[in-house]
Short mmCIF file of C-alpha atoms in Angstrom, two decimals:
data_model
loop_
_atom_site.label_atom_id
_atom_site.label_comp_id
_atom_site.label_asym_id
_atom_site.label_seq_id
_atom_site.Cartn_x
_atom_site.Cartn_y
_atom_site.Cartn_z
CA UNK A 1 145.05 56.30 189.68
CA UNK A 2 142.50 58.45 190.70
CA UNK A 3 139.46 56.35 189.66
CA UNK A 4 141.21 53.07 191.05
CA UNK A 5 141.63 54.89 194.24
CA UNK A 6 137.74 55.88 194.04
CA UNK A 7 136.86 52.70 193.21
CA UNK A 8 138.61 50.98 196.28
CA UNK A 9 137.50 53.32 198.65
CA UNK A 10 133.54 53.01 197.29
CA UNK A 11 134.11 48.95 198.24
CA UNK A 12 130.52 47.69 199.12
CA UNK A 13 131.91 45.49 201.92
CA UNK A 14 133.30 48.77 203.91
CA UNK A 15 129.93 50.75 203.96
CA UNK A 16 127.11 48.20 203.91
CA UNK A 17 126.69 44.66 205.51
CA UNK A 18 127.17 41.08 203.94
CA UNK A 19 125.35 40.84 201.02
CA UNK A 20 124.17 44.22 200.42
CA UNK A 21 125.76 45.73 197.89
CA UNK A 22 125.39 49.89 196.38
CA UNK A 23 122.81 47.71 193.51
CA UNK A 24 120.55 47.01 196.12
CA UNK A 25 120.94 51.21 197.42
CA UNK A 26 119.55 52.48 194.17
CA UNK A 27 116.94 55.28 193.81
CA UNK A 28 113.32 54.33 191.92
CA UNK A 29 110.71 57.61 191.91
CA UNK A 30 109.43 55.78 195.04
CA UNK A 31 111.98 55.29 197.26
CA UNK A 32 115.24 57.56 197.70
CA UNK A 33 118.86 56.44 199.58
CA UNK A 34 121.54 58.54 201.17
CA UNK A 35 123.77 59.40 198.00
CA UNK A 36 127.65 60.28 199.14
CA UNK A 37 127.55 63.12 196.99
CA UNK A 38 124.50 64.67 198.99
CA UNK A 39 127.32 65.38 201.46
CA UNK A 40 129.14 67.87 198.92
CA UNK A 41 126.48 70.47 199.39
CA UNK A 42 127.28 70.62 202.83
CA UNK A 43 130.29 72.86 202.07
CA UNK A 44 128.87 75.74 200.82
CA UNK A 45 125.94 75.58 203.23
CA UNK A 46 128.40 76.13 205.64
CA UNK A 47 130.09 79.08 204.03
CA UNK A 48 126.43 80.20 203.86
CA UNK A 49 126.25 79.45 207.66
CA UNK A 50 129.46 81.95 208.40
CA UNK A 51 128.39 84.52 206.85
CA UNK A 52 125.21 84.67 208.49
CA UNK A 53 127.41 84.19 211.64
CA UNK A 54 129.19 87.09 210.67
CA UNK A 55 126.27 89.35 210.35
CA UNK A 56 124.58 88.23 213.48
CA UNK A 57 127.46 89.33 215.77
CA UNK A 58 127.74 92.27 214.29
CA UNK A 59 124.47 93.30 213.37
CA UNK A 60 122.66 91.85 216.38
CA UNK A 61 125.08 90.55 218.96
CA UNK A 62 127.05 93.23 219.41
CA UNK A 63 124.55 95.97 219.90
CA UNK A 64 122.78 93.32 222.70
CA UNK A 65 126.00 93.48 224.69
CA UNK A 66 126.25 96.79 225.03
CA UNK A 67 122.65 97.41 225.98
CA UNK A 68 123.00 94.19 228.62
CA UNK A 69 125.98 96.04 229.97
CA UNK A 70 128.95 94.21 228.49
CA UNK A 71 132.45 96.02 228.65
CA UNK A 72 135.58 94.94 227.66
CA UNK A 73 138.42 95.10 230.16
CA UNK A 74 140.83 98.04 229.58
CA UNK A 75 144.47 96.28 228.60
CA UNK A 76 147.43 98.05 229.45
CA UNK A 77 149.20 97.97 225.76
CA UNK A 78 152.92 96.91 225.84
CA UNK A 79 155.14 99.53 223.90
CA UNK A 80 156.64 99.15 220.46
CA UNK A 81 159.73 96.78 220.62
CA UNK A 82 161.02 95.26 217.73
CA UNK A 83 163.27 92.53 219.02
CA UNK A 84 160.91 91.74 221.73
CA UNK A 85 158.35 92.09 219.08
CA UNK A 86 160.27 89.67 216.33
CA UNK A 87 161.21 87.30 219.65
CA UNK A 88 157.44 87.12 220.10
CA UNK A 89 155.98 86.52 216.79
CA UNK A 90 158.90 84.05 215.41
CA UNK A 91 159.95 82.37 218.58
CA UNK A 92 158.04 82.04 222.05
CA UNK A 93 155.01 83.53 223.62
CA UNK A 94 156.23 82.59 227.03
CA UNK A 95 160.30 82.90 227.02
CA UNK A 96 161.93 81.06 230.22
CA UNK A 97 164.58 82.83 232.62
CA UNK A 98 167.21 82.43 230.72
CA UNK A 99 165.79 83.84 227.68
CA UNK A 100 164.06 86.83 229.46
CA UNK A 101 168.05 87.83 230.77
CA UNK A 102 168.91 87.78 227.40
CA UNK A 103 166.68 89.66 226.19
CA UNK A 104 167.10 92.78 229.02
CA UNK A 105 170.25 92.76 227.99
CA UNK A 106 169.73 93.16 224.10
CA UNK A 107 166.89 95.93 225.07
CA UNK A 108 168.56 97.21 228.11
CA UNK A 109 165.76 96.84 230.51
CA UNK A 110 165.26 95.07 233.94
CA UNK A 111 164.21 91.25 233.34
CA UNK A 112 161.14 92.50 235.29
CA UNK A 113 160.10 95.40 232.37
CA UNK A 114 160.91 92.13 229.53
CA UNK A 115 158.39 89.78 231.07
CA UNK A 116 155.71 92.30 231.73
CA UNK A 117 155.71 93.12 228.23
CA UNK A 118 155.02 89.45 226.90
CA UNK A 119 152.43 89.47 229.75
CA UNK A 120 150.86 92.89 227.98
CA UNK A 121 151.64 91.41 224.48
CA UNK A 122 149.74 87.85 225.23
CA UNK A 123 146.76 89.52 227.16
CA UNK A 124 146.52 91.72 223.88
CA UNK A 125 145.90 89.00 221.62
CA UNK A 126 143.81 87.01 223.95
CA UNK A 127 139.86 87.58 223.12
CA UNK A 128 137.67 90.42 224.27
CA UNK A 129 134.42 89.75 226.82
CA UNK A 130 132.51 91.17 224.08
CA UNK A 131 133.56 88.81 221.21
CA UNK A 132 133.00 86.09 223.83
CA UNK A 133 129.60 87.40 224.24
CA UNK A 134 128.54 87.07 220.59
CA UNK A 135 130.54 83.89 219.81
CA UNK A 136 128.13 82.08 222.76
CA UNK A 137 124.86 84.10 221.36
CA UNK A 138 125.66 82.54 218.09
CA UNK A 139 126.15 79.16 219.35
CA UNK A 140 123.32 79.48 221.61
CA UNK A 141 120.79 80.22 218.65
CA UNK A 142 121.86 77.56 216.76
CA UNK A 143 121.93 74.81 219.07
CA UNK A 144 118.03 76.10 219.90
CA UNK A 145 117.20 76.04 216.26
CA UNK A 146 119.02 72.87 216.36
CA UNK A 147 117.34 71.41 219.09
CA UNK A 148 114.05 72.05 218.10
CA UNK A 149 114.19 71.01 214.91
CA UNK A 150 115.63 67.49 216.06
CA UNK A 151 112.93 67.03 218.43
CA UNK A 152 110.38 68.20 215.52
CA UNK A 153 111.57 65.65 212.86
CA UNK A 154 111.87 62.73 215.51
CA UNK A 155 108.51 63.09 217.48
CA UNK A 156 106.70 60.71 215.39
CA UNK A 157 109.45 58.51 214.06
CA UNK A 158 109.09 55.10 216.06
CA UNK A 159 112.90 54.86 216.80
CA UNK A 160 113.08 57.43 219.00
CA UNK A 161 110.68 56.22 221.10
CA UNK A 162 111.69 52.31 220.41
CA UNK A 163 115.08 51.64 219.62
CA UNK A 164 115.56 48.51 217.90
CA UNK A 165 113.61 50.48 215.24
CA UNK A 166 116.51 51.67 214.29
CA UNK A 167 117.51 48.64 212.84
CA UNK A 168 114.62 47.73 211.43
CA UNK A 169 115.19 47.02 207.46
CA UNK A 170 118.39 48.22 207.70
CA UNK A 171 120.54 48.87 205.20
CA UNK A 172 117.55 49.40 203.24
CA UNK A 173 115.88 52.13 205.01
CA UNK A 174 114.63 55.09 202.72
CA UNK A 175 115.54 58.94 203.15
CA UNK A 176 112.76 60.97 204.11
CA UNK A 177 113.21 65.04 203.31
CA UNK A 178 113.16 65.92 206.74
CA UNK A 179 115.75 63.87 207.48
CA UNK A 180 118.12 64.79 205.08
CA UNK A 181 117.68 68.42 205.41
CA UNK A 182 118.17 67.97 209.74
CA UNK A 183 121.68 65.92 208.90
CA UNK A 184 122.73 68.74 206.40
CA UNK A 185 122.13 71.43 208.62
CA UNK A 186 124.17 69.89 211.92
CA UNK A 187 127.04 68.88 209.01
CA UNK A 188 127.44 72.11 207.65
CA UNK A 189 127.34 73.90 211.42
CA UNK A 190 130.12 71.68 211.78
CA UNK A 191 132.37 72.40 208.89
CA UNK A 192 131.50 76.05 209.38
CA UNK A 193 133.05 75.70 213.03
CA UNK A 194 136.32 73.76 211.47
CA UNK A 195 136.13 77.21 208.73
CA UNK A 196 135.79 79.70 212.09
CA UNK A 197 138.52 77.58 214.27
CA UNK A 198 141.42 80.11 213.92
CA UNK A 199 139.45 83.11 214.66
CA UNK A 200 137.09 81.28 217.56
CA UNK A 201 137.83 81.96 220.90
CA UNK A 202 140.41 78.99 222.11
CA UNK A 203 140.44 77.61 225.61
CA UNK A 204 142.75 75.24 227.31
CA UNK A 205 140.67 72.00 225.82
CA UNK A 206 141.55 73.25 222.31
CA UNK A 207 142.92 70.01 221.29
CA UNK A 208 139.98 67.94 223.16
CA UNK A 209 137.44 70.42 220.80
CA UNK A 210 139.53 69.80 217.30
CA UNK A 211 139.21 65.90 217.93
CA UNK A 212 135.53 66.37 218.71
CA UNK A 213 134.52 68.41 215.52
CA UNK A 214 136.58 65.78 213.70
CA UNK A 215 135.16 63.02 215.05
CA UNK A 216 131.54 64.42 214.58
CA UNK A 217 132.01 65.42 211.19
CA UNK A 218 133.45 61.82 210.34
CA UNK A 219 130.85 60.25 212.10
CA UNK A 220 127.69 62.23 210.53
CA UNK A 221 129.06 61.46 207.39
CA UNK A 222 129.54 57.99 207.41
CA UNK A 223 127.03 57.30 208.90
CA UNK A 224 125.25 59.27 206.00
CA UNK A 225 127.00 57.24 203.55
CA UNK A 226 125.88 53.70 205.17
CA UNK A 227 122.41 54.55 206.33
CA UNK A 228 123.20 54.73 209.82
CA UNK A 229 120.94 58.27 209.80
CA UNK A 230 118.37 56.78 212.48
CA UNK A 231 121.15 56.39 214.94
CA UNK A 232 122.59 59.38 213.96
CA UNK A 233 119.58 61.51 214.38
CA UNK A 234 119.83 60.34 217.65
CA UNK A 235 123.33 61.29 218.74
CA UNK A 236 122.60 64.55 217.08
CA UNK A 237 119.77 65.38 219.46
CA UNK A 238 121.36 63.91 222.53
CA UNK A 239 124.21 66.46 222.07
CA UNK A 240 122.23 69.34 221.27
CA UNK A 241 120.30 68.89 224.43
CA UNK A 242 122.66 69.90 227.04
CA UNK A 243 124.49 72.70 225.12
CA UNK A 244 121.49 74.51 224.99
CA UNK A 245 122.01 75.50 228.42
CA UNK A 246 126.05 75.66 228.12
CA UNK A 247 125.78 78.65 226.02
CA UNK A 248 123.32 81.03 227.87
CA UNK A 249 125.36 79.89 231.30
CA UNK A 250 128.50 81.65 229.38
CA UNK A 251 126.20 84.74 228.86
CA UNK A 252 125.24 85.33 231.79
CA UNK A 253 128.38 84.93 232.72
CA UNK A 254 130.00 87.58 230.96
CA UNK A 255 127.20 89.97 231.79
CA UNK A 256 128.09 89.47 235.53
CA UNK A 257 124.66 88.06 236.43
CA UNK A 258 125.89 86.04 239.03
CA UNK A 259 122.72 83.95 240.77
CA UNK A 260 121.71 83.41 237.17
CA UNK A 261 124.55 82.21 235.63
CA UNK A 262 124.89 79.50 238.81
CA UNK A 263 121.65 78.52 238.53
CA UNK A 264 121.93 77.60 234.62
CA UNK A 265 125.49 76.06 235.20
CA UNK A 266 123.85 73.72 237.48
CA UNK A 267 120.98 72.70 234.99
CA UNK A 268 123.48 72.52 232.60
CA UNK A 269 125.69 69.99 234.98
CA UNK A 270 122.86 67.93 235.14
CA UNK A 271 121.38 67.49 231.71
CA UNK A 272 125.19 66.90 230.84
CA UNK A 273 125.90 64.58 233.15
CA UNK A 274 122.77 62.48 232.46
CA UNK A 275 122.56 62.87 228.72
CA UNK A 276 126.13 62.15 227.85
CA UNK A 277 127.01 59.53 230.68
CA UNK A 278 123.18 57.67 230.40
CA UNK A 279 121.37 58.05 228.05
CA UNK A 280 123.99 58.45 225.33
CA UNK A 281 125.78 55.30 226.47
CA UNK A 282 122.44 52.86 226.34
CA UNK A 283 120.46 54.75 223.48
CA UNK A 284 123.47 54.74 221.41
CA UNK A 285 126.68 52.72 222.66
CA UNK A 286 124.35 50.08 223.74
CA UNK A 287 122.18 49.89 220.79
CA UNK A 288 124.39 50.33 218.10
CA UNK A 289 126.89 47.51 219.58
CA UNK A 290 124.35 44.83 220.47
CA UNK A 291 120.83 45.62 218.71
CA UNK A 292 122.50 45.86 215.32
CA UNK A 293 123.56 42.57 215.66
CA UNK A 294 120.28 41.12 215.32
CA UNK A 295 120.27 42.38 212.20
CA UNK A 296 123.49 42.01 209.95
CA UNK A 297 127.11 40.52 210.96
CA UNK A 298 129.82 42.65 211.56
CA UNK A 299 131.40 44.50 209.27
CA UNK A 300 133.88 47.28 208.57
CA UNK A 301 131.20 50.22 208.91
CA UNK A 302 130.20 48.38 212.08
CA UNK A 303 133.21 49.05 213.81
CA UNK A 304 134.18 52.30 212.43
CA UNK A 305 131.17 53.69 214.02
CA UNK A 306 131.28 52.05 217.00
CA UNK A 307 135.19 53.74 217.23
CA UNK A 308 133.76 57.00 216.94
CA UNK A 309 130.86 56.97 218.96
CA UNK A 310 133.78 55.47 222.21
CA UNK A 311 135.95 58.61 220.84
CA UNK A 312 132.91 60.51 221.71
CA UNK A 313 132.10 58.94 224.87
CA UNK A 314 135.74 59.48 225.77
CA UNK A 315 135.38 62.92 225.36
CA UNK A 316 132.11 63.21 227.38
CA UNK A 317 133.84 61.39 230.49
CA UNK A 318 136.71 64.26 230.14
CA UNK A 319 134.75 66.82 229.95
CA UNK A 320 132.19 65.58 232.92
CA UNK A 321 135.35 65.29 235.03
CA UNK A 322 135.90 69.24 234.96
CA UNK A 323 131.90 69.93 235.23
CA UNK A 324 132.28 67.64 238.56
CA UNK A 325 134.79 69.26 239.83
CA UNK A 326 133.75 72.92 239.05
CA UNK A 327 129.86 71.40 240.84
CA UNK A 328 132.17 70.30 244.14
CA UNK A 329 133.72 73.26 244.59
CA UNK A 330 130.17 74.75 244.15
CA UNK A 331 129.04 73.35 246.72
CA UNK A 332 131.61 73.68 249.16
CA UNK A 333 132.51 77.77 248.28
CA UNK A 334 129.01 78.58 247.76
CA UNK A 335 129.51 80.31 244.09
CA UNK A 336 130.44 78.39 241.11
CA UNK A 337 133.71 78.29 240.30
CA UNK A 338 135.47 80.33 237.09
CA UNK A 339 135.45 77.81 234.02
CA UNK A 340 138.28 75.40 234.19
CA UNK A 341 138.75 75.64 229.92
CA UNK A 342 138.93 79.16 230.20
CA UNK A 343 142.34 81.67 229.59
CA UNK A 344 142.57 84.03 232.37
CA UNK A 345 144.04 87.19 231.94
CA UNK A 346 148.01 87.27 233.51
CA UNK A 347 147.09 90.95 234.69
CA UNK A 348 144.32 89.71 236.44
CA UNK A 349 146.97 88.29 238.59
CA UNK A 350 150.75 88.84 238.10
CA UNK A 351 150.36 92.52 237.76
CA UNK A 352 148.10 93.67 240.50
CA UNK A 353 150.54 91.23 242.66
CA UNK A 354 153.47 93.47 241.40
CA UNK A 355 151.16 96.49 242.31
CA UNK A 356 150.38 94.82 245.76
CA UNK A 357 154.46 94.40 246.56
CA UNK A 358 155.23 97.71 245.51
CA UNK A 359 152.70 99.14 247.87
CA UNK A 360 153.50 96.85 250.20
CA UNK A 361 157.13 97.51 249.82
CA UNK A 362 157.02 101.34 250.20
CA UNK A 363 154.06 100.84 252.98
CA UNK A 364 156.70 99.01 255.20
CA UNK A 365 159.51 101.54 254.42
CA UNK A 366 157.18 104.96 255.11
CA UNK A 367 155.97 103.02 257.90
CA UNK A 368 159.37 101.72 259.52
CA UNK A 369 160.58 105.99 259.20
CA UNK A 370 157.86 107.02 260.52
CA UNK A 371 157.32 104.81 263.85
CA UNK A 372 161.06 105.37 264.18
CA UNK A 373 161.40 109.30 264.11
CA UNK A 374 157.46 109.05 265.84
CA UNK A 375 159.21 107.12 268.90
CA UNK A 376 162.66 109.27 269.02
CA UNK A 377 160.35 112.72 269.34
CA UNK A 378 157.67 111.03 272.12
CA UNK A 379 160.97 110.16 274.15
CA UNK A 380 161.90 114.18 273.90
CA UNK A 381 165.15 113.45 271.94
CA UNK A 382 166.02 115.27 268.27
CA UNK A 383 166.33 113.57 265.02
CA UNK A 384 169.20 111.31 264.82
CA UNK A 385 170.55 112.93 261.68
CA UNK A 386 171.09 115.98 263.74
CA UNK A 387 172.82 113.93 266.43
CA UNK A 388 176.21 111.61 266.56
CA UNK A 389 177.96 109.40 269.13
CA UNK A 390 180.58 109.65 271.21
CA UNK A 391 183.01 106.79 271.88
CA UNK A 392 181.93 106.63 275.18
CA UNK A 393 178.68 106.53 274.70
CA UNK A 394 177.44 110.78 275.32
CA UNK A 395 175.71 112.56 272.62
CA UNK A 396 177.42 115.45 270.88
CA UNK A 397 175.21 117.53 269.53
CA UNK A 398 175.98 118.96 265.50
#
């Protein structure tokens, strides 16, 4: 069952175009073809890839966010409650009304004390500034090294200057080394990601960033398996581009380098906005949908590309909505604006508004006995606890 299943899914006619078949893909001493098993080795690179990820943060990031004057916020801890605890952990993060009555009553505390303890619970498992800080100096190295090495494969290949050459002899278009060892290093940064995912720092667009590492991992590999690497060096590059300056805007941010971190976000805006809304849509949308058809006729490769490259492009036009809006309120508060994906802390805001009505609250009280007793003495008269009324209206005096 196994081999008919690996036979079906190995079917010339999904992978290659009419008339091509994986006799005409063969290696000679000469020439050498994208192999699907090349992609296997991408799995333990990536293991290789976290734990040099893991000793980077520790070993280097760390240490560089201390010195650069990194602290992490002091958390109020909630206290040990086991059915609060078990509620948590089995149940909800975020209990409704109802639930947070029944719960005062199984603890015997106010509904108030319940719901600031899943506040103090949920900020305690959110991520530190710190661990922020080294996740984005990872990422940030990487996507230089990245970068870089894209641009220093591609400078003197004639499709990335000319892009019909992409299509030129294609499917038959041989491997070079540099090529291969470029698509196995952004493939294996990718699966190490996937590996990292439920330790990473999630924001509100988790969902939007699981269907993008899917979609580029499917993508870079089929379009490994069918020779689509010239177009794929391409989107690779493209990408890498603008998060360059995501990552060291995220620094900055966390090291409270305000001017800085504006500045950057505002580069970053625009090499976004231009990369993945221009030139991604003509140098690869464009060009894989119409120039490829000068080539070879449709075929099922054809369009399972072209579906992930518009899953892509989806993604790019969701994200460019929040960078637009974060750049317009720029503009009109004068300071950039905190990052939409991010988790704020609750006690950033529900608890010092507690704190503020309790002040508030005994402000007005101290305030109301003192103007009271202030105005009774000014007028010459005693304390009115020392006084009481008459029925007909004298003073008696206690």
């Amino acid at each position: 069952m196994a081999r008919s299943l690996n036979d079906w899914l190995w079917q010339h006619e999904f992978w290659l175009p009419p008339g091509i078949t994986w006799e005409d893909m063969q290696e000679s001493e000469d020439v050498q073809y994208p192999q699907p098993h090349d992609l296997l080795l991408s799995l333990p690179f990536a293991l290789f890839l976290v734990a040099i990820r893991w000793t980077f943060e520790r070993a280097i990031a760390l240490p560089l966010s201390s010195k650069l004057g990194v602290r992490d916020k002091e958390r109020p801890k909630a206290q040990p409650n086991p059915i609060l605890e078990t509620f948590y952990s089995t149940r909800c993060k975020n209990p409704g009304e109802g639930e947070l009555s029944s719960l005062a009553e199984q603890c015997d505390l106010t509904v108030r004390k319940v719901e600031r303890w899943f506040r103090r619970r949920r900020n305690a498992d959110r991520p530190s500034l710190s661990k922020k800080f080294c996740e984005a100096c990872w990422r940030f190295t990487f996507y230089i090294i990245a970068f870089f090495t894209g641009l220093a494969v591609l400078y003197d290949k004639p499709w990335l200057w000319d892009h019909r050459e992409c299509w030129t002899g294609y499917p038959q278009q041989p491997l070079q080394p540099s090529l291969f060892w470029y698509y196995l290093l952004e493939l294996s940064f990718y699966w190490s990601l996937v590996f990292t995912l439920p330790f990473d720092v999630k924001r509100k667009d988790f969902k939007e960033q699981i269907v993008h590492h899917a979609a580029t991992i499917f993508l870079i590999s089929f379009s490994y398996c069918a020779n689509y690497i010239r177009i794929g060096t391409l989107v690779m590059v493209i990408h890498d581009a603008s998060d360059c300056f995501l990552e060291p805007t995220k620094i900055f941010n966390y090291m409270k380098w305000k001017k800085t971190c504006d500045s950057l976000f505002m580069i970053f805006s625009a090499v976004f906005l231009i990369s993945r809304l221009v030139v991604f849509p003509y140098t690869v949308l464009y060009n894989t949908y119409y120039y490829s058809m000068e080539i070879f006729q449709p075929f099922f490769g054809y369009y399972f590309v072209n579906a992930l490259l518009i899953i892509l492009q989806l993604l790019h036009v969701f994200w460019s909505c929040l960078i637009i809006h974060m750049v317009y309120k720029f503009f009109h508060q004068g300071t950039m604006d905190k990052d939409m994906r991010s988790d704020t802390e609750e006690s950033d805001k529900d608890e010092e508004r507690e704190n503020i009505r309790e002040k508030e609250k005994n402000g007005i009280v101290y305030f109301s006995n003192m103007t009271s007793n202030n105005y009774i003495q000014r007028n010459g008269a005693e304390p009115l606890k020392n006084r009481t009324h008459l029925t007909n209206g004298h003073v008696k005096e206690r």
